[in-house]
């Protein structure tokens, strides 16, 4: 099943509970939470207190994407706040194996993220440790950026690596996903679609969610 994870980065932060309820009503099955520290990426967003507040207003799993330096220092705090999934950047982790183990030992689902310039081969040794691999289809830091088509090749490579090995991770994609790009992502093999601007940027978040999920499910019929 293809799932949509609306990114609250583009939501109205003064009405987060309503915005999350709207996307849940539209069929979203995850909530994507972008955490930025102003160091790993050139932007600052939210921390554990917002995750704790979100936890009280939705039963959907919280998919927390850490775009921070030294993520090990904060994993406990995000798990305590209610994060269900925690993904860390390969580029930010010196001891990636240990970081992923810590996430799992605390009871959250570990995921690993790669930037557009990072080859999938750098993940080979940890693919059997993660529940999801998040392929960035923009350079992280901001919502509303243009999708980078070359990242689709990495999705196909990951799917091939999974088929050849014993790992069973799911493939997630994040950045620039909207009505014009969603079908290409699904056809390449993406199973979890993150979308911020296309859900919350304009119009009605519930209807935008429904529309994106419809396009995604139509595209699964055309998978190559
Ligand atoms: C970007 C974030 C994304 C962002 C996606 O650094 O990781 O999750 O919210 O936003 P859109 O869908 O607007 O590109
Ligand atoms: Zn993200």
PDB file of C-alpha atoms and ligand atoms in Angstrom:
ATOM      1  CA  UNK A   1       0.000   0.000   0.000  1.00  0.00           C
ATOM      2  CA  UNK A   2       1.265   3.491  -0.830  1.00  0.00           C
ATOM      3  CA  UNK A   3       0.968   5.882   2.111  1.00  0.00           C
ATOM      4  CA  UNK A   4       0.964   9.656   2.290  1.00  0.00           C
ATOM      5  CA  UNK A   5       2.818  11.420   5.110  1.00  0.00           C
ATOM      6  CA  UNK A   6       1.861  15.106   5.095  1.00  0.00           C
ATOM      7  CA  UNK A   7       4.735  17.289   6.319  1.00  0.00           C
ATOM      8  CA  UNK A   8       3.570  19.787   8.918  1.00  0.00           C
ATOM      9  CA  UNK A   9       6.428  22.084   7.898  1.00  0.00           C
ATOM     10  CA  UNK A  10       3.978  23.816   5.552  1.00  0.00           C
ATOM     11  CA  UNK A  11       1.005  23.675   7.957  1.00  0.00           C
ATOM     12  CA  UNK A  12      -0.377  26.567   9.992  1.00  0.00           C
ATOM     13  CA  UNK A  13       1.544  26.177  13.256  1.00  0.00           C
ATOM     14  CA  UNK A  14      -1.154  28.045  15.172  1.00  0.00           C
ATOM     15  CA  UNK A  15      -3.713  25.429  14.060  1.00  0.00           C
ATOM     16  CA  UNK A  16      -1.686  22.241  13.988  1.00  0.00           C
ATOM     17  CA  UNK A  17      -4.343  20.050  15.604  1.00  0.00           C
ATOM     18  CA  UNK A  18      -6.967  21.095  13.021  1.00  0.00           C
ATOM     19  CA  UNK A  19      -4.520  20.675  10.165  1.00  0.00           C
ATOM     20  CA  UNK A  20      -3.552  17.174  11.298  1.00  0.00           C
ATOM     21  CA  UNK A  21      -7.199  16.197  11.738  1.00  0.00           C
ATOM     22  CA  UNK A  22      -7.919  17.414   8.197  1.00  0.00           C
ATOM     23  CA  UNK A  23      -5.231  15.257   6.608  1.00  0.00           C
ATOM     24  CA  UNK A  24      -6.276  12.255   8.694  1.00  0.00           C
ATOM     25  CA  UNK A  25      -9.825  12.761   7.396  1.00  0.00           C
ATOM     26  CA  UNK A  26      -8.382  12.866   3.871  1.00  0.00           C
ATOM     27  CA  UNK A  27      -6.724   9.465   4.284  1.00  0.00           C
ATOM     28  CA  UNK A  28      -3.193  10.298   5.463  1.00  0.00           C
ATOM     29  CA  UNK A  29      -1.778   7.469   7.587  1.00  0.00           C
ATOM     30  CA  UNK A  30       1.338   9.169   8.989  1.00  0.00           C
ATOM     31  CA  UNK A  31       2.353  12.654  10.066  1.00  0.00           C
ATOM     32  CA  UNK A  32       5.818  13.774   8.918  1.00  0.00           C
ATOM     33  CA  UNK A  33       7.602  16.063  11.371  1.00  0.00           C
ATOM     34  CA  UNK A  34      10.659  17.992  10.138  1.00  0.00           C
ATOM     35  CA  UNK A  35      13.168  18.868  12.830  1.00  0.00           C
ATOM     36  CA  UNK A  36      15.874  21.374  11.801  1.00  0.00           C
ATOM     37  CA  UNK A  37      18.640  22.886  13.899  1.00  0.00           C
ATOM     38  CA  UNK A  38      20.132  25.721  11.833  1.00  0.00           C
ATOM     39  CA  UNK A  39      23.426  23.774  11.561  1.00  0.00           C
ATOM     40  CA  UNK A  40      22.888  20.608   9.558  1.00  0.00           C
ATOM     41  CA  UNK A  41      20.409  22.571   7.432  1.00  0.00           C
ATOM     42  CA  UNK A  42      20.067  26.341   7.074  1.00  0.00           C
ATOM     43  CA  UNK A  43      16.710  26.586   8.863  1.00  0.00           C
ATOM     44  CA  UNK A  44      15.250  26.122  12.345  1.00  0.00           C
ATOM     45  CA  UNK A  45      11.913  24.461  13.032  1.00  0.00           C
ATOM     46  CA  UNK A  46      10.576  22.531  15.973  1.00  0.00           C
ATOM     47  CA  UNK A  47      11.655  20.323  18.854  1.00  0.00           C
ATOM     48  CA  UNK A  48      10.297  17.720  21.281  1.00  0.00           C
ATOM     49  CA  UNK A  49       7.599  19.942  22.903  1.00  0.00           C
ATOM     50  CA  UNK A  50       5.750  20.235  19.589  1.00  0.00           C
ATOM     51  CA  UNK A  51       5.978  16.463  19.088  1.00  0.00           C
ATOM     52  CA  UNK A  52       4.513  15.983  22.586  1.00  0.00           C
ATOM     53  CA  UNK A  53       1.602  18.300  21.736  1.00  0.00           C
ATOM     54  CA  UNK A  54       0.997  16.535  18.428  1.00  0.00           C
ATOM     55  CA  UNK A  55       1.022  13.192  20.239  1.00  0.00           C
ATOM     56  CA  UNK A  56      -1.983  14.346  22.262  1.00  0.00           C
ATOM     57  CA  UNK A  57      -4.037  15.336  19.232  1.00  0.00           C
ATOM     58  CA  UNK A  58      -3.569  12.400  16.824  1.00  0.00           C
ATOM     59  CA  UNK A  59      -3.312   8.642  16.838  1.00  0.00           C
ATOM     60  CA  UNK A  60      -1.443   8.603  13.525  1.00  0.00           C
ATOM     61  CA  UNK A  61       2.186   7.519  13.793  1.00  0.00           C
ATOM     62  CA  UNK A  62       4.571  10.481  14.006  1.00  0.00           C
ATOM     63  CA  UNK A  63       7.351  10.151  11.425  1.00  0.00           C
ATOM     64  CA  UNK A  64      10.109  12.361  12.816  1.00  0.00           C
ATOM     65  CA  UNK A  65      12.803  13.407  10.326  1.00  0.00           C
ATOM     66  CA  UNK A  66      15.853  14.716  12.162  1.00  0.00           C
ATOM     67  CA  UNK A  67      17.844  17.232  10.132  1.00  0.00           C
ATOM     68  CA  UNK A  68      20.210  18.015  12.967  1.00  0.00           C
ATOM     69  CA  UNK A  69      23.849  17.630  13.883  1.00  0.00           C
ATOM     70  CA  UNK A  70      24.611  15.047  16.544  1.00  0.00           C
ATOM     71  CA  UNK A  71      21.162  13.418  16.503  1.00  0.00           C
ATOM     72  CA  UNK A  72      22.220  10.919  19.223  1.00  0.00           C
ATOM     73  CA  UNK A  73      21.925  13.715  21.757  1.00  0.00           C
ATOM     74  CA  UNK A  74      18.200  14.175  21.081  1.00  0.00           C
ATOM     75  CA  UNK A  75      16.808  10.724  20.242  1.00  0.00           C
ATOM     76  CA  UNK A  76      15.678  10.019  23.815  1.00  0.00           C
ATOM     77  CA  UNK A  77      13.816  13.316  24.002  1.00  0.00           C
ATOM     78  CA  UNK A  78      11.923  12.667  20.768  1.00  0.00           C
ATOM     79  CA  UNK A  79      10.991   9.123  21.793  1.00  0.00           C
ATOM     80  CA  UNK A  80       9.791  10.404  25.177  1.00  0.00           C
ATOM     81  CA  UNK A  81       7.740  13.050  23.377  1.00  0.00           C
ATOM     82  CA  UNK A  82       5.948  10.360  21.374  1.00  0.00           C
ATOM     83  CA  UNK A  83       7.845   9.898  18.103  1.00  0.00           C
ATOM     84  CA  UNK A  84       6.968   6.538  16.497  1.00  0.00           C
ATOM     85  CA  UNK A  85       9.434   6.640  13.618  1.00  0.00           C
ATOM     86  CA  UNK A  86      12.787   8.422  13.796  1.00  0.00           C
ATOM     87  CA  UNK A  87      14.987   8.905  10.782  1.00  0.00           C
ATOM     88  CA  UNK A  88      18.537  10.232  10.856  1.00  0.00           C
ATOM     89  CA  UNK A  89      20.740  11.440   8.012  1.00  0.00           C
ATOM     90  CA  UNK A  90      23.603   9.233   6.945  1.00  0.00           C
ATOM     91  CA  UNK A  91      25.567  12.477   6.488  1.00  0.00           C
ATOM     92  CA  UNK A  92      25.007  13.523  10.130  1.00  0.00           C
ATOM     93  CA  UNK A  93      25.924  10.241  11.848  1.00  0.00           C
ATOM     94  CA  UNK A  94      29.529   9.288  12.474  1.00  0.00           C
ATOM     95  CA  UNK A  95      28.442   6.021  14.126  1.00  0.00           C
ATOM     96  CA  UNK A  96      25.341   5.296  12.070  1.00  0.00           C
ATOM     97  CA  UNK A  97      25.081   1.661  13.127  1.00  0.00           C
ATOM     98  CA  UNK A  98      25.028   2.650  16.800  1.00  0.00           C
ATOM     99  CA  UNK A  99      22.540   5.471  16.271  1.00  0.00           C
ATOM    100  CA  UNK A 100      20.089   3.156  14.495  1.00  0.00           C
ATOM    101  CA  UNK A 101      20.478   0.571  17.267  1.00  0.00           C
ATOM    102  CA  UNK A 102      19.702   3.199  19.891  1.00  0.00           C
ATOM    103  CA  UNK A 103      16.520   4.233  18.076  1.00  0.00           C
ATOM    104  CA  UNK A 104      15.308   0.627  17.918  1.00  0.00           C
ATOM    105  CA  UNK A 105      16.284  -0.115  21.519  1.00  0.00           C
ATOM    106  CA  UNK A 106      14.106   2.788  22.652  1.00  0.00           C
ATOM    107  CA  UNK A 107      11.114   1.312  20.847  1.00  0.00           C
ATOM    108  CA  UNK A 108      10.905   3.597  17.801  1.00  0.00           C
ATOM    109  CA  UNK A 109      11.149   2.520  14.154  1.00  0.00           C
ATOM    110  CA  UNK A 110      14.581   3.507  12.810  1.00  0.00           C
ATOM    111  CA  UNK A 111      15.019   5.047   9.380  1.00  0.00           C
ATOM    112  CA  UNK A 112      18.000   6.398   7.476  1.00  0.00           C
ATOM    113  CA  UNK A 113      17.942   9.425   5.148  1.00  0.00           C
ATOM    114  CA  UNK A 114      20.194  10.374   2.242  1.00  0.00           C
ATOM    115  CA  UNK A 115      20.630  13.757   0.598  1.00  0.00           C
ATOM    116  CA  UNK A 116      20.464  14.047  -3.195  1.00  0.00           C
ATOM    117  CA  UNK A 117      24.272  13.936  -3.520  1.00  0.00           C
ATOM    118  CA  UNK A 118      24.728  10.841  -1.332  1.00  0.00           C
ATOM    119  CA  UNK A 119      24.867   7.506  -3.165  1.00  0.00           C
ATOM    120  CA  UNK A 120      22.627   4.644  -1.972  1.00  0.00           C
ATOM    121  CA  UNK A 121      25.689   2.386  -1.802  1.00  0.00           C
ATOM    122  CA  UNK A 122      26.698   4.215   1.401  1.00  0.00           C
ATOM    123  CA  UNK A 123      23.712   2.523   3.097  1.00  0.00           C
ATOM    124  CA  UNK A 124      24.572  -1.029   2.148  1.00  0.00           C
ATOM    125  CA  UNK A 125      25.805  -2.010   5.627  1.00  0.00           C
ATOM    126  CA  UNK A 126      22.724  -0.713   7.455  1.00  0.00           C
ATOM    127  CA  UNK A 127      19.844  -1.673   5.164  1.00  0.00           C
ATOM    128  CA  UNK A 128      18.951  -4.662   7.337  1.00  0.00           C
ATOM    129  CA  UNK A 129      18.755  -2.419  10.416  1.00  0.00           C
ATOM    130  CA  UNK A 130      16.147   0.064   9.218  1.00  0.00           C
ATOM    131  CA  UNK A 131      12.402   0.019   8.752  1.00  0.00           C
ATOM    132  CA  UNK A 132      12.522   2.743   6.124  1.00  0.00           C
ATOM    133  CA  UNK A 133      14.995   4.503   3.860  1.00  0.00           C
ATOM    134  CA  UNK A 134      14.125   8.119   3.137  1.00  0.00           C
ATOM    135  CA  UNK A 135      15.435   9.412  -0.178  1.00  0.00           C
ATOM    136  CA  UNK A 136      15.571  13.207  -0.257  1.00  0.00           C
ATOM    137  CA  UNK A 137      14.316  14.524  -3.578  1.00  0.00           C
ATOM    138  CA  UNK A 138      15.352  18.090  -2.679  1.00  0.00           C
ATOM    139  CA  UNK A 139      18.229  19.395  -0.599  1.00  0.00           C
ATOM    140  CA  UNK A 140      16.778  19.469   2.914  1.00  0.00           C
ATOM    141  CA  UNK A 141      15.990  22.677   4.744  1.00  0.00           C
ATOM    142  CA  UNK A 142      12.881  24.169   3.196  1.00  0.00           C
ATOM    143  CA  UNK A 143       9.449  23.244   1.941  1.00  0.00           C
ATOM    144  CA  UNK A 144       8.206  24.135  -1.515  1.00  0.00           C
ATOM    145  CA  UNK A 145      11.411  23.337  -3.458  1.00  0.00           C
ATOM    146  CA  UNK A 146      11.615  21.837  -6.920  1.00  0.00           C
ATOM    147  CA  UNK A 147      11.753  18.045  -7.220  1.00  0.00           C
ATOM    148  CA  UNK A 148      15.128  16.654  -8.411  1.00  0.00           C
ATOM    149  CA  UNK A 149      14.264  13.914 -10.979  1.00  0.00           C
ATOM    150  CA  UNK A 150      17.706  12.239 -10.807  1.00  0.00           C
ATOM    151  CA  UNK A 151      16.834  11.004  -7.307  1.00  0.00           C
ATOM    152  CA  UNK A 152      14.311   8.568  -8.828  1.00  0.00           C
ATOM    153  CA  UNK A 153      17.214   6.396  -9.962  1.00  0.00           C
ATOM    154  CA  UNK A 154      18.180   5.954  -6.317  1.00  0.00           C
ATOM    155  CA  UNK A 155      14.720   4.624  -5.508  1.00  0.00           C
ATOM    156  CA  UNK A 156      15.056   2.014  -8.257  1.00  0.00           C
ATOM    157  CA  UNK A 157      18.529   1.038  -7.002  1.00  0.00           C
ATOM    158  CA  UNK A 158      17.264   0.651  -3.441  1.00  0.00           C
ATOM    159  CA  UNK A 159      14.384  -1.524  -4.603  1.00  0.00           C
ATOM    160  CA  UNK A 160      16.887  -3.703  -6.492  1.00  0.00           C
ATOM    161  CA  UNK A 161      19.188  -3.927  -3.455  1.00  0.00           C
ATOM    162  CA  UNK A 162      16.230  -4.967  -1.319  1.00  0.00           C
ATOM    163  CA  UNK A 163      15.163  -7.605  -3.821  1.00  0.00           C
ATOM    164  CA  UNK A 164      18.707  -9.003  -3.919  1.00  0.00           C
ATOM    165  CA  UNK A 165      19.215  -9.159  -0.154  1.00  0.00           C
ATOM    166  CA  UNK A 166      17.534  -9.996   3.103  1.00  0.00           C
ATOM    167  CA  UNK A 167      16.431  -6.505   4.084  1.00  0.00           C
ATOM    168  CA  UNK A 168      12.772  -5.513   4.193  1.00  0.00           C
ATOM    169  CA  UNK A 169      12.821  -1.726   4.587  1.00  0.00           C
ATOM    170  CA  UNK A 170      10.220   0.492   2.960  1.00  0.00           C
ATOM    171  CA  UNK A 171      11.166   3.329   0.610  1.00  0.00           C
ATOM    172  CA  UNK A 172      10.093   6.874   1.448  1.00  0.00           C
ATOM    173  CA  UNK A 173      10.664  10.023  -0.599  1.00  0.00           C
ATOM    174  CA  UNK A 174      10.641  13.624   0.598  1.00  0.00           C
ATOM    175  CA  UNK A 175      10.703  16.938  -1.227  1.00  0.00           C
ATOM    176  CA  UNK A 176       8.881  18.504  -4.150  1.00  0.00           C
ATOM    177  CA  UNK A 177       6.216  15.812  -4.290  1.00  0.00           C
ATOM    178  CA  UNK A 178       2.936  17.086  -5.711  1.00  0.00           C
ATOM    179  CA  UNK A 179       0.399  16.383  -8.457  1.00  0.00           C
ATOM    180  CA  UNK A 180       3.076  16.679 -11.192  1.00  0.00           C
ATOM    181  CA  UNK A 181       5.695  14.416  -9.611  1.00  0.00           C
ATOM    182  CA  UNK A 182       3.817  11.905  -7.473  1.00  0.00           C
ATOM    183  CA  UNK A 183       3.199   9.384 -10.260  1.00  0.00           C
ATOM    184  CA  UNK A 184       6.894   9.270 -11.219  1.00  0.00           C
ATOM    185  CA  UNK A 185       7.826   8.647  -7.575  1.00  0.00           C
ATOM    186  CA  UNK A 186       5.312   5.823  -7.188  1.00  0.00           C
ATOM    187  CA  UNK A 187       6.276   4.226 -10.497  1.00  0.00           C
ATOM    188  CA  UNK A 188       9.939   4.245  -9.426  1.00  0.00           C
ATOM    189  CA  UNK A 189       9.000   2.298  -6.283  1.00  0.00           C
ATOM    190  CA  UNK A 190       8.280   4.851  -3.546  1.00  0.00           C
ATOM    191  CA  UNK A 191       5.939   3.419  -0.900  1.00  0.00           C
ATOM    192  CA  UNK A 192       5.704   6.372   1.496  1.00  0.00           C
ATOM    193  CA  UNK A 193       5.258   9.838   0.015  1.00  0.00           C
ATOM    194  CA  UNK A 194       6.016  12.943   2.043  1.00  0.00           C
ATOM    195  CA  UNK A 195       4.301  16.121   0.880  1.00  0.00           C
ATOM    196  CA  UNK A 196       4.239  19.507   2.579  1.00  0.00           C
ATOM    197  CA  UNK A 197       3.492  22.312   0.173  1.00  0.00           C
ATOM    198  CA  UNK A 198       1.174  20.196  -1.980  1.00  0.00           C
ATOM    199  CA  UNK A 199      -0.958  19.399   1.079  1.00  0.00           C
ATOM    200  CA  UNK A 200      -0.884  22.601   3.133  1.00  0.00           C
ATOM    201  CA  UNK A 201       0.366  25.249   0.678  1.00  0.00           C
ATOM    202  CA  UNK A 202      -2.967  26.221  -0.786  1.00  0.00           C
ATOM    203  CA  UNK A 203      -6.556  25.014  -0.899  1.00  0.00           C
ATOM    204  CA  UNK A 204      -8.049  22.488   1.472  1.00  0.00           C
ATOM    205  CA  UNK A 205      -5.615  20.046   3.174  1.00  0.00           C
ATOM    206  CA  UNK A 206      -8.224  17.269   3.352  1.00  0.00           C
ATOM    207  CA  UNK A 207      -9.055  17.528  -0.356  1.00  0.00           C
ATOM    208  CA  UNK A 208      -5.371  17.885  -1.297  1.00  0.00           C
ATOM    209  CA  UNK A 209      -4.609  14.693   0.649  1.00  0.00           C
ATOM    210  CA  UNK A 210      -7.421  12.814  -1.075  1.00  0.00           C
ATOM    211  CA  UNK A 211      -6.299  14.019  -4.480  1.00  0.00           C
ATOM    212  CA  UNK A 212      -2.646  13.056  -3.954  1.00  0.00           C
ATOM    213  CA  UNK A 213      -3.603   9.610  -2.652  1.00  0.00           C
ATOM    214  CA  UNK A 214      -5.836   9.063  -5.666  1.00  0.00           C
ATOM    215  CA  UNK A 215      -3.011   9.996  -8.046  1.00  0.00           C
ATOM    216  CA  UNK A 216      -0.637   7.722  -6.121  1.00  0.00           C
ATOM    217  CA  UNK A 217      -2.962   4.758  -6.213  1.00  0.00           C
ATOM    218  CA  UNK A 218      -3.605   5.222  -9.948  1.00  0.00           C
ATOM    219  CA  UNK A 219       0.167   5.266 -10.494  1.00  0.00           C
ATOM    220  CA  UNK A 220       0.653   1.948  -8.676  1.00  0.00           C
ATOM    221  CA  UNK A 221      -1.185   0.325 -11.582  1.00  0.00           C
ATOM    222  CA  UNK A 222       1.528   1.623 -13.909  1.00  0.00           C
ATOM    223  CA  UNK A 223       4.529   0.550 -11.834  1.00  0.00           C
ATOM    224  CA  UNK A 224       7.481  -0.655 -13.858  1.00  0.00           C
TER     225      UNK A 224
HETATM  226  C1  LIG B   1      12.563  19.440   3.509  1.00  0.00           C
HETATM  227  C2  LIG B   1      11.722  18.602   4.427  1.00  0.00           C
HETATM  228  C3  LIG B   1      10.476  18.154   3.800  1.00  0.00           C
HETATM  229  C4  LIG B   1       9.555  19.249   3.383  1.00  0.00           C
HETATM  230  C5  LIG B   1       8.910  18.809   2.116  1.00  0.00           C
HETATM  231  O1  LIG B   1      13.779  19.660   4.052  1.00  0.00           O
HETATM  232  O2  LIG B   1      12.417  17.454   4.859  1.00  0.00           O
HETATM  233  O3  LIG B   1       9.779  17.190   4.592  1.00  0.00           O
HETATM  234  O4  LIG B   1       8.561  19.559   4.317  1.00  0.00           O
HETATM  235  O5  LIG B   1       8.166  19.848   1.660  1.00  0.00           O
HETATM  236  P1  LIG B   1       7.610  19.934   0.183  1.00  0.00           P
HETATM  237  O6  LIG B   1       6.659  18.784   0.012  1.00  0.00           O
HETATM  238  O7  LIG B   1       6.927  21.263   0.205  1.00  0.00           O
HETATM  239  O8  LIG B   1       8.763  19.875  -0.741  1.00  0.00           O
HETATM  240 ZN1  LIG B   2      11.186  15.766   5.827  1.00  0.00          ZN
END
